[in-house]
Amino acid sequence: MSYSQSVQALFQPFTVLNTQLSNRIVMAPMTRQFSPNGVPGPDVAAYYRRRAENGVGLIVTEGTIIDHPDSSNQENVPHFYGEAALNGWAEVVAEVHKAGGRIIPQIWHMGARGHVGDYTETDIAAIVQAFAEAASEAKRLGFDGLELHGAHGYLIDQFFWDKTNPRTDRYGGDMMARTRFAAEVIQACRSVVGPDFPIVLRFSQWKASDYSAKLAGTPELLEQFLAPLAEAGVDMFHCSTRRFWEPEFEGSDLNLAGWVKKLTGKPTITVGSVGLDSDFMSFFSEGKGAANTKIDGLIERLEREEFDLVAIGRSLLADPAWAIKIRDGRTDDLVPFTPKATQALY
């Protein structure tokens, strides 16, 4: 089997609701802080267009901030509200679509400054409404769906995790109650975008403060956690792990995306150091780059339909042409990830 034949699983089309993707490669959301005062400019549109015209099937934007006072503490993270920012995103969508790509925004609230117990139910209702307003704008601007950021210790995840959710009302306590906030956000978004607009939920077991954390320590608990989210209207789960090849639970080779697909029947996106020889957290902890490595194991899992889509982060940050180079067997031409790549303007 030739190299080009061996990677063909990555280049099969995929459809979720009414959104048709040309292949299984997803650009993972990566915060760059290149939107002064929250407004994405022409450079941001060009950045995403380059990935679309170089064969990425679906782009998930960097995290974009909802209209809520506590939603961000970073000045140059892009907003998803206000005329200037939304006009900027309209240009991003137009450029990606001109290049034949598909794109969804990642909708984000970075989290409570204290803990989620500080929010009143009135506060919670206002945040849910802000998510819904962002979802409505995503559809109005012509995006191909949306992703809710429910991972890595940010607001939705703070409600999920018992260590950051001390509430004793209907938004806290047992696992089911801790999913209520996310379910209300999902339902509110669904109510404004309609039944055919894909909603993706990104979630993680690990936290920035605890890499070994698990929201659910067994498949049975994971199923209990996922059920209300799927019922609320999630069309696809983006399952964030540090290393995609690691089994999620003992006794099975399935990774997190594999388990989520098995338990919910929903399509899943796998992610976590794809194509690299070290996990992405080594960059933050040690300032390390990473060399490119083979993706044979990834392809085998995709061929077995363990998951449906594959999100690529640092490899696409360093090399906008990663997808077509992989497709054409030009692995010697791949650009390795270095810390300098995080400043990429291209």
CSV table of C-alpha atoms in Angstrom, one decimal:
chain,number,residue,atom,x,y,z
A,1,MET,CA,0.0,0.0,0.0
A,2,SER,CA,1.4,3.4,-1.0
A,3,TYR,CA,1.6,6.3,1.5
A,4,SER,CA,-1.2,8.2,-0.3
A,5,GLN,CA,-3.5,5.2,-0.1
A,6,SER,CA,-2.7,4.7,3.6
A,7,VAL,CA,-3.9,8.2,4.5
A,8,GLN,CA,-7.1,8.1,2.4
A,9,ALA,CA,-9.2,7.6,5.6
A,10,LEU,CA,-8.4,11.2,6.5
A,11,PHE,CA,-9.6,12.4,3.1
A,12,GLN,CA,-13.1,10.9,3.0
A,13,PRO,CA,-16.0,13.3,3.1
A,14,PHE,CA,-18.2,13.6,6.2
A,15,THR,CA,-21.6,15.2,6.9
A,16,VAL,CA,-23.1,16.4,10.1
A,17,LEU,CA,-26.7,17.7,9.7
A,18,ASN,CA,-26.6,20.0,6.7
A,19,THR,CA,-22.9,20.7,6.9
A,20,GLN,CA,-20.8,18.8,4.4
A,21,LEU,CA,-17.1,18.5,5.0
A,22,SER,CA,-14.6,17.5,2.3
A,23,ASN,CA,-12.4,15.5,4.6
A,24,ARG,CA,-11.9,14.5,8.3
A,25,ILE,CA,-9.2,17.1,9.2
A,26,VAL,CA,-10.3,19.7,11.7
A,27,MET,CA,-8.2,22.8,12.7
A,28,ALA,CA,-8.3,22.8,16.5
A,29,PRO,CA,-9.1,26.0,18.2
A,30,MET,CA,-5.9,27.8,19.3
A,31,THR,CA,-5.8,31.1,21.2
A,32,ARG,CA,-3.4,33.6,19.7
A,33,GLN,CA,-4.5,37.0,21.0
A,34,PHE,CA,-4.1,38.7,17.7
A,35,SER,CA,-7.4,40.6,17.8
A,36,PRO,CA,-6.7,44.1,19.2
A,37,ASN,CA,-9.5,45.2,21.5
A,38,GLY,CA,-11.3,42.0,20.6
A,39,VAL,CA,-11.7,42.8,16.9
A,40,PRO,CA,-10.4,40.3,14.3
A,41,GLY,CA,-8.8,42.1,11.4
A,42,PRO,CA,-7.9,41.1,7.8
A,43,ASP,CA,-4.8,39.3,9.1
A,44,VAL,CA,-7.1,36.9,11.0
A,45,ALA,CA,-9.2,36.3,7.9
A,46,ALA,CA,-6.1,35.6,5.9
A,47,TYR,CA,-4.8,33.2,8.6
A,48,TYR,CA,-7.9,31.0,8.5
A,49,ARG,CA,-8.2,31.2,4.7
A,50,ARG,CA,-4.7,29.7,4.3
A,51,ARG,CA,-5.7,26.6,6.2
A,52,ALA,CA,-8.9,26.3,4.2
A,53,GLU,CA,-7.2,26.6,0.8
A,54,ASN,CA,-4.6,24.1,2.0
A,55,GLY,CA,-7.1,21.3,2.5
A,56,VAL,CA,-8.5,21.6,6.1
A,57,GLY,CA,-12.0,20.2,6.1
A,58,LEU,CA,-13.3,22.1,9.1
A,59,ILE,CA,-11.9,25.1,10.9
A,60,VAL,CA,-12.8,25.7,14.6
A,61,THR,CA,-11.8,29.2,15.4
A,62,GLU,CA,-9.9,30.3,18.4
A,63,GLY,CA,-12.1,30.9,21.5
A,64,THR,CA,-14.4,33.9,21.0
A,65,ILE,CA,-15.8,35.7,24.0
A,66,ILE,CA,-19.5,36.1,24.7
A,67,ASP,CA,-21.0,39.4,25.9
A,68,HIS,CA,-20.7,39.1,29.6
A,69,PRO,CA,-18.5,41.1,32.0
A,70,ASP,CA,-16.6,38.1,33.4
A,71,SER,CA,-16.1,36.3,30.1
A,72,SER,CA,-12.4,37.3,29.6
A,73,ASN,CA,-9.4,38.7,31.2
A,74,GLN,CA,-7.3,38.9,28.0
A,75,GLU,CA,-7.5,42.1,26.0
A,76,ASN,CA,-6.7,40.8,22.5
A,77,VAL,CA,-8.8,37.6,22.5
A,78,PRO,CA,-11.6,38.1,19.9
A,79,HIS,CA,-15.1,39.0,20.9
A,80,PHE,CA,-18.2,37.5,19.4
A,81,TYR,CA,-20.3,40.5,20.0
A,82,GLY,CA,-20.3,44.2,19.0
A,83,GLU,CA,-20.5,45.5,15.5
A,84,ALA,CA,-16.8,45.8,14.8
A,85,ALA,CA,-15.9,42.3,16.0
A,86,LEU,CA,-18.9,40.7,14.2
A,87,ASN,CA,-18.0,42.5,11.0
A,88,GLY,CA,-14.5,41.1,11.3
A,89,TRP,CA,-15.9,37.6,11.7
A,90,ALA,CA,-18.1,38.1,8.7
A,91,GLU,CA,-15.0,38.7,6.7
A,92,VAL,CA,-13.4,35.6,8.1
A,93,VAL,CA,-16.4,33.5,7.1
A,94,ALA,CA,-16.3,35.0,3.6
A,95,GLU,CA,-12.6,34.3,3.1
A,96,VAL,CA,-12.9,30.7,4.3
A,97,HIS,CA,-15.9,30.0,2.1
A,98,LYS,CA,-14.2,31.5,-0.9
A,99,ALA,CA,-11.4,29.0,-0.4
A,100,GLY,CA,-13.9,26.1,-0.2
A,101,GLY,CA,-13.6,25.5,3.5
A,102,ARG,CA,-16.1,25.2,6.4
A,103,ILE,CA,-15.7,27.1,9.7
A,104,ILE,CA,-17.4,27.2,13.1
A,105,PRO,CA,-16.7,29.6,15.9
A,106,GLN,CA,-15.7,28.4,19.4
A,107,ILE,CA,-18.0,30.2,21.8
A,108,TRP,CA,-16.3,30.9,25.1
A,109,HIS,CA,-16.7,32.2,28.7
A,110,MET,CA,-13.3,31.9,30.4
A,111,GLY,CA,-14.8,31.3,33.9
A,112,ALA,CA,-15.8,32.7,37.2
A,113,ARG,CA,-13.2,34.8,39.0
A,114,GLY,CA,-14.0,33.1,42.2
A,115,HIS,CA,-16.1,30.0,41.7
A,116,VAL,CA,-19.4,29.2,40.1
A,117,GLY,CA,-21.1,29.2,43.5
A,118,ASP,CA,-20.8,33.0,43.4
A,119,TYR,CA,-23.3,33.3,40.5
A,120,THR,CA,-27.0,33.8,41.4
A,121,GLU,CA,-29.6,32.1,39.2
A,122,THR,CA,-30.2,35.5,37.7
A,123,ASP,CA,-26.5,35.7,36.7
A,124,ILE,CA,-26.7,32.2,35.3
A,125,ALA,CA,-29.8,33.1,33.2
A,126,ALA,CA,-27.9,36.2,31.8
A,127,ILE,CA,-24.9,34.0,30.8
A,128,VAL,CA,-27.1,31.4,29.1
A,129,GLN,CA,-28.8,34.3,27.1
A,130,ALA,CA,-25.3,35.6,26.1
A,131,PHE,CA,-24.4,32.2,24.8
A,132,ALA,CA,-27.7,32.1,22.8
A,133,GLU,CA,-27.1,35.6,21.4
A,134,ALA,CA,-23.6,34.5,20.2
A,135,ALA,CA,-25.1,31.3,18.6
A,136,SER,CA,-27.7,33.5,16.8
A,137,GLU,CA,-24.9,35.7,15.4
A,138,ALA,CA,-23.0,32.7,14.3
A,139,LYS,CA,-25.9,31.6,12.1
A,140,ARG,CA,-26.6,35.1,10.9
A,141,LEU,CA,-22.9,35.5,9.8
A,142,GLY,CA,-23.0,32.4,7.8
A,143,PHE,CA,-20.9,30.1,9.9
A,144,ASP,CA,-21.3,26.3,9.3
A,145,GLY,CA,-22.2,25.5,12.9
A,146,LEU,CA,-20.8,26.4,16.3
A,147,GLU,CA,-18.7,24.9,19.1
A,148,LEU,CA,-19.3,25.5,22.8
A,149,HIS,CA,-16.1,25.5,24.9
A,150,GLY,CA,-16.8,23.2,27.8
A,151,ALA,CA,-13.3,22.0,28.6
A,152,HIS,CA,-10.0,22.8,30.4
A,153,GLY,CA,-11.4,24.5,33.5
A,154,TYR,CA,-13.4,27.3,31.8
A,155,LEU,CA,-16.9,28.3,32.8
A,156,ILE,CA,-19.0,25.4,31.5
A,157,ASP,CA,-16.3,23.0,32.8
A,158,GLN,CA,-16.3,24.7,36.2
A,159,PHE,CA,-19.9,23.7,36.5
A,160,PHE,CA,-19.1,20.1,35.4
A,161,TRP,CA,-16.3,19.4,37.9
A,162,ASP,CA,-17.2,18.7,41.6
A,163,LYS,CA,-13.9,20.4,42.8
A,164,THR,CA,-15.0,23.8,41.3
A,165,ASN,CA,-18.7,23.5,41.7
A,166,PRO,CA,-19.7,23.7,45.4
A,167,ARG,CA,-23.3,24.6,44.6
A,168,THR,CA,-26.2,22.8,46.4
A,169,ASP,CA,-29.0,24.1,44.3
A,170,ARG,CA,-30.2,22.6,41.0
A,171,TYR,CA,-26.8,23.5,39.3
A,172,GLY,CA,-24.7,21.5,41.7
A,173,GLY,CA,-24.5,18.3,43.8
A,174,ASP,CA,-24.5,15.1,41.8
A,175,MET,CA,-23.2,14.6,38.3
A,176,MET,CA,-26.5,15.1,36.6
A,177,ALA,CA,-27.1,18.4,38.4
A,178,ARG,CA,-23.6,19.6,37.4
A,179,THR,CA,-24.5,19.2,33.7
A,180,ARG,CA,-27.6,21.4,34.0
A,181,PHE,CA,-25.9,24.7,33.2
A,182,ALA,CA,-24.3,23.2,30.1
A,183,ALA,CA,-27.6,21.6,29.1
A,184,GLU,CA,-29.4,25.0,29.4
A,185,VAL,CA,-26.7,26.7,27.3
A,186,ILE,CA,-27.1,24.0,24.6
A,187,GLN,CA,-30.9,24.2,24.6
A,188,ALA,CA,-30.8,28.0,24.4
A,189,CYS,CA,-28.4,27.9,21.5
A,190,ARG,CA,-30.5,25.2,19.7
A,191,SER,CA,-33.7,27.3,20.2
A,192,VAL,CA,-32.2,30.2,18.2
A,193,VAL,CA,-30.2,28.3,15.5
A,194,GLY,CA,-32.9,25.7,14.6
A,195,PRO,CA,-32.6,21.9,14.1
A,196,ASP,CA,-30.2,21.8,11.2
A,197,PHE,CA,-27.3,24.0,12.5
A,198,PRO,CA,-24.6,21.8,14.1
A,199,ILE,CA,-23.7,22.3,17.7
A,200,VAL,CA,-20.4,20.8,18.9
A,201,LEU,CA,-19.4,20.6,22.5
A,202,ARG,CA,-15.7,20.5,23.4
A,203,PHE,CA,-15.1,18.9,26.8
A,204,SER,CA,-12.2,17.3,28.6
A,205,GLN,CA,-11.5,15.1,31.6
A,206,TRP,CA,-8.2,16.8,32.4
A,207,LYS,CA,-7.9,20.4,33.8
A,208,ALA,CA,-5.2,22.9,33.5
A,209,SER,CA,-4.7,22.6,37.3
A,210,ASP,CA,-4.9,18.8,37.3
A,211,TYR,CA,-3.9,16.7,34.3
A,212,SER,CA,-5.0,13.5,35.9
A,213,ALA,CA,-8.5,14.8,36.7
A,214,LYS,CA,-11.6,12.9,35.5
A,215,LEU,CA,-15.1,14.1,35.4
A,216,ALA,CA,-16.1,10.4,35.0
A,217,GLY,CA,-13.8,7.6,36.2
A,218,THR,CA,-15.7,4.8,34.6
A,219,PRO,CA,-17.6,4.2,31.3
A,220,GLU,CA,-20.8,4.0,33.3
A,221,LEU,CA,-20.2,7.4,34.9
A,222,LEU,CA,-19.2,8.8,31.5
A,223,GLU,CA,-22.5,7.6,30.0
A,224,GLN,CA,-24.4,9.3,32.8
A,225,PHE,CA,-22.5,12.5,32.2
A,226,LEU,CA,-23.0,12.6,28.5
A,227,ALA,CA,-26.6,11.6,28.3
A,228,PRO,CA,-28.2,15.0,29.3
A,229,LEU,CA,-25.8,16.9,27.0
A,230,ALA,CA,-26.7,14.7,24.0
A,231,GLU,CA,-30.4,15.0,24.9
A,232,ALA,CA,-30.0,18.8,25.1
A,233,GLY,CA,-28.9,19.0,21.5
A,234,VAL,CA,-25.2,18.3,21.0
A,235,ASP,CA,-24.6,17.0,17.5
A,236,MET,CA,-20.9,16.2,17.9
A,237,PHE,CA,-18.5,15.9,20.8
A,238,HIS,CA,-15.0,17.3,20.6
A,239,CYS,CA,-13.1,15.2,23.1
A,240,SER,CA,-10.0,17.0,24.3
A,241,THR,CA,-7.1,14.8,25.5
A,242,ARG,CA,-3.4,15.6,25.8
A,243,ARG,CA,-2.4,12.4,23.9
A,244,PHE,CA,-5.0,10.9,21.5
A,245,TRP,CA,-3.4,7.5,21.6
A,246,GLU,CA,-3.9,6.9,25.3
A,247,PRO,CA,-6.7,4.6,26.4
A,248,GLU,CA,-9.3,6.4,28.5
A,249,PHE,CA,-10.2,3.5,30.8
A,250,GLU,CA,-8.4,0.3,31.8
A,251,GLY,CA,-9.4,-2.8,29.9
A,252,SER,CA,-10.0,-1.1,26.5
A,253,ASP,CA,-7.9,0.6,23.9
A,254,LEU,CA,-10.6,3.1,23.1
A,255,ASN,CA,-9.5,6.7,23.7
A,256,LEU,CA,-12.0,9.4,25.0
A,257,ALA,CA,-13.5,10.1,21.6
A,258,GLY,CA,-13.9,6.4,21.0
A,259,TRP,CA,-15.8,5.9,24.3
A,260,VAL,CA,-18.0,9.0,23.7
A,261,LYS,CA,-19.0,7.7,20.2
A,262,LYS,CA,-19.7,4.2,21.6
A,263,LEU,CA,-21.8,5.5,24.5
A,264,THR,CA,-23.8,8.3,22.7
A,265,GLY,CA,-23.8,7.2,19.1
A,266,LYS,CA,-22.9,10.8,18.2
A,267,PRO,CA,-20.0,11.7,15.9
A,268,THR,CA,-16.8,12.6,17.7
A,269,ILE,CA,-13.6,14.6,17.1
A,270,THR,CA,-10.4,13.3,18.6
A,271,VAL,CA,-7.5,15.6,19.4
A,272,GLY,CA,-4.2,15.6,21.3
A,273,SER,CA,-0.7,15.9,19.9
A,274,VAL,CA,-1.6,14.5,16.5
A,275,GLY,CA,1.4,14.2,14.3
A,276,LEU,CA,3.9,15.3,17.0
A,277,ASP,CA,6.4,13.5,19.2
A,278,SER,CA,5.5,15.2,22.5
A,279,ASP,CA,2.2,16.3,24.1
A,280,PHE,CA,1.2,19.9,23.8
A,281,MET,CA,1.6,20.7,27.5
A,282,SER,CA,5.4,20.4,27.2
A,283,PHE,CA,5.3,23.6,25.3
A,284,PHE,CA,3.6,25.4,28.2
A,285,SER,CA,5.6,23.7,31.0
A,286,GLU,CA,9.0,23.6,29.3
A,287,GLY,CA,8.8,25.9,26.3
A,288,LYS,CA,9.6,23.0,24.0
A,289,GLY,CA,8.8,22.5,20.4
A,290,ALA,CA,8.0,19.2,18.8
A,291,ALA,CA,9.1,17.2,15.9
A,292,ASN,CA,6.8,15.6,13.4
A,293,THR,CA,6.0,11.9,13.7
A,294,LYS,CA,4.1,9.3,11.8
A,295,ILE,CA,0.3,9.1,12.0
A,296,ASP,CA,-0.1,5.4,11.2
A,297,GLY,CA,-1.8,4.6,14.6
A,298,LEU,CA,-4.2,7.5,14.0
A,299,ILE,CA,-5.2,6.2,10.6
A,300,GLU,CA,-5.8,2.7,11.9
A,301,ARG,CA,-8.2,4.1,14.6
A,302,LEU,CA,-10.0,6.2,12.0
A,303,GLU,CA,-10.4,3.3,9.7
A,304,ARG,CA,-11.9,1.3,12.6
A,305,GLU,CA,-14.4,4.2,13.0
A,306,GLU,CA,-13.3,4.7,16.6
A,307,PHE,CA,-14.0,8.4,16.0
A,308,ASP,CA,-15.0,10.5,13.0
A,309,LEU,CA,-12.9,13.6,12.7
A,310,VAL,CA,-9.3,14.5,13.7
A,311,ALA,CA,-8.4,17.9,15.1
A,312,ILE,CA,-4.9,19.2,14.5
A,313,GLY,CA,-3.5,22.0,16.6
A,314,ARG,CA,0.2,22.9,16.7
A,315,SER,CA,1.0,21.1,13.4
A,316,LEU,CA,-1.4,23.4,11.6
A,317,LEU,CA,-0.2,26.4,13.5
A,318,ALA,CA,3.4,25.8,12.3
A,319,ASP,CA,2.4,24.6,8.8
A,320,PRO,CA,-0.7,25.9,7.0
A,321,ALA,CA,-0.2,23.3,4.3
A,322,TRP,CA,0.0,20.3,6.7
A,323,ALA,CA,-3.1,18.7,5.3
A,324,ILE,CA,-2.1,18.7,1.7
A,325,LYS,CA,1.4,17.6,2.5
A,326,ILE,CA,0.0,14.6,4.4
A,327,ARG,CA,-2.4,13.9,1.5
A,328,ASP,CA,0.4,14.0,-1.0
A,329,GLY,CA,3.0,12.1,1.0
A,330,ARG,CA,5.3,15.1,1.4
A,331,THR,CA,6.2,14.3,5.0
A,332,ASP,CA,9.8,15.5,4.5
A,333,ASP,CA,8.4,19.0,3.8
A,334,LEU,CA,6.4,19.3,7.0
A,335,VAL,CA,7.4,22.3,9.1
A,336,PRO,CA,8.1,21.3,12.7
A,337,PHE,CA,6.4,23.1,15.6
A,338,THR,CA,8.6,25.5,17.5
A,339,PRO,CA,7.7,28.1,20.2
A,340,LYS,CA,8.1,30.8,17.5
A,341,ALA,CA,5.1,29.2,15.7
A,342,THR,CA,2.8,30.5,18.4
A,343,GLN,CA,3.5,34.0,17.1
A,344,ALA,CA,2.4,32.9,13.6
A,345,LEU,CA,0.8,35.7,11.6
A,346,TYR,CA,0.5,33.4,8.6
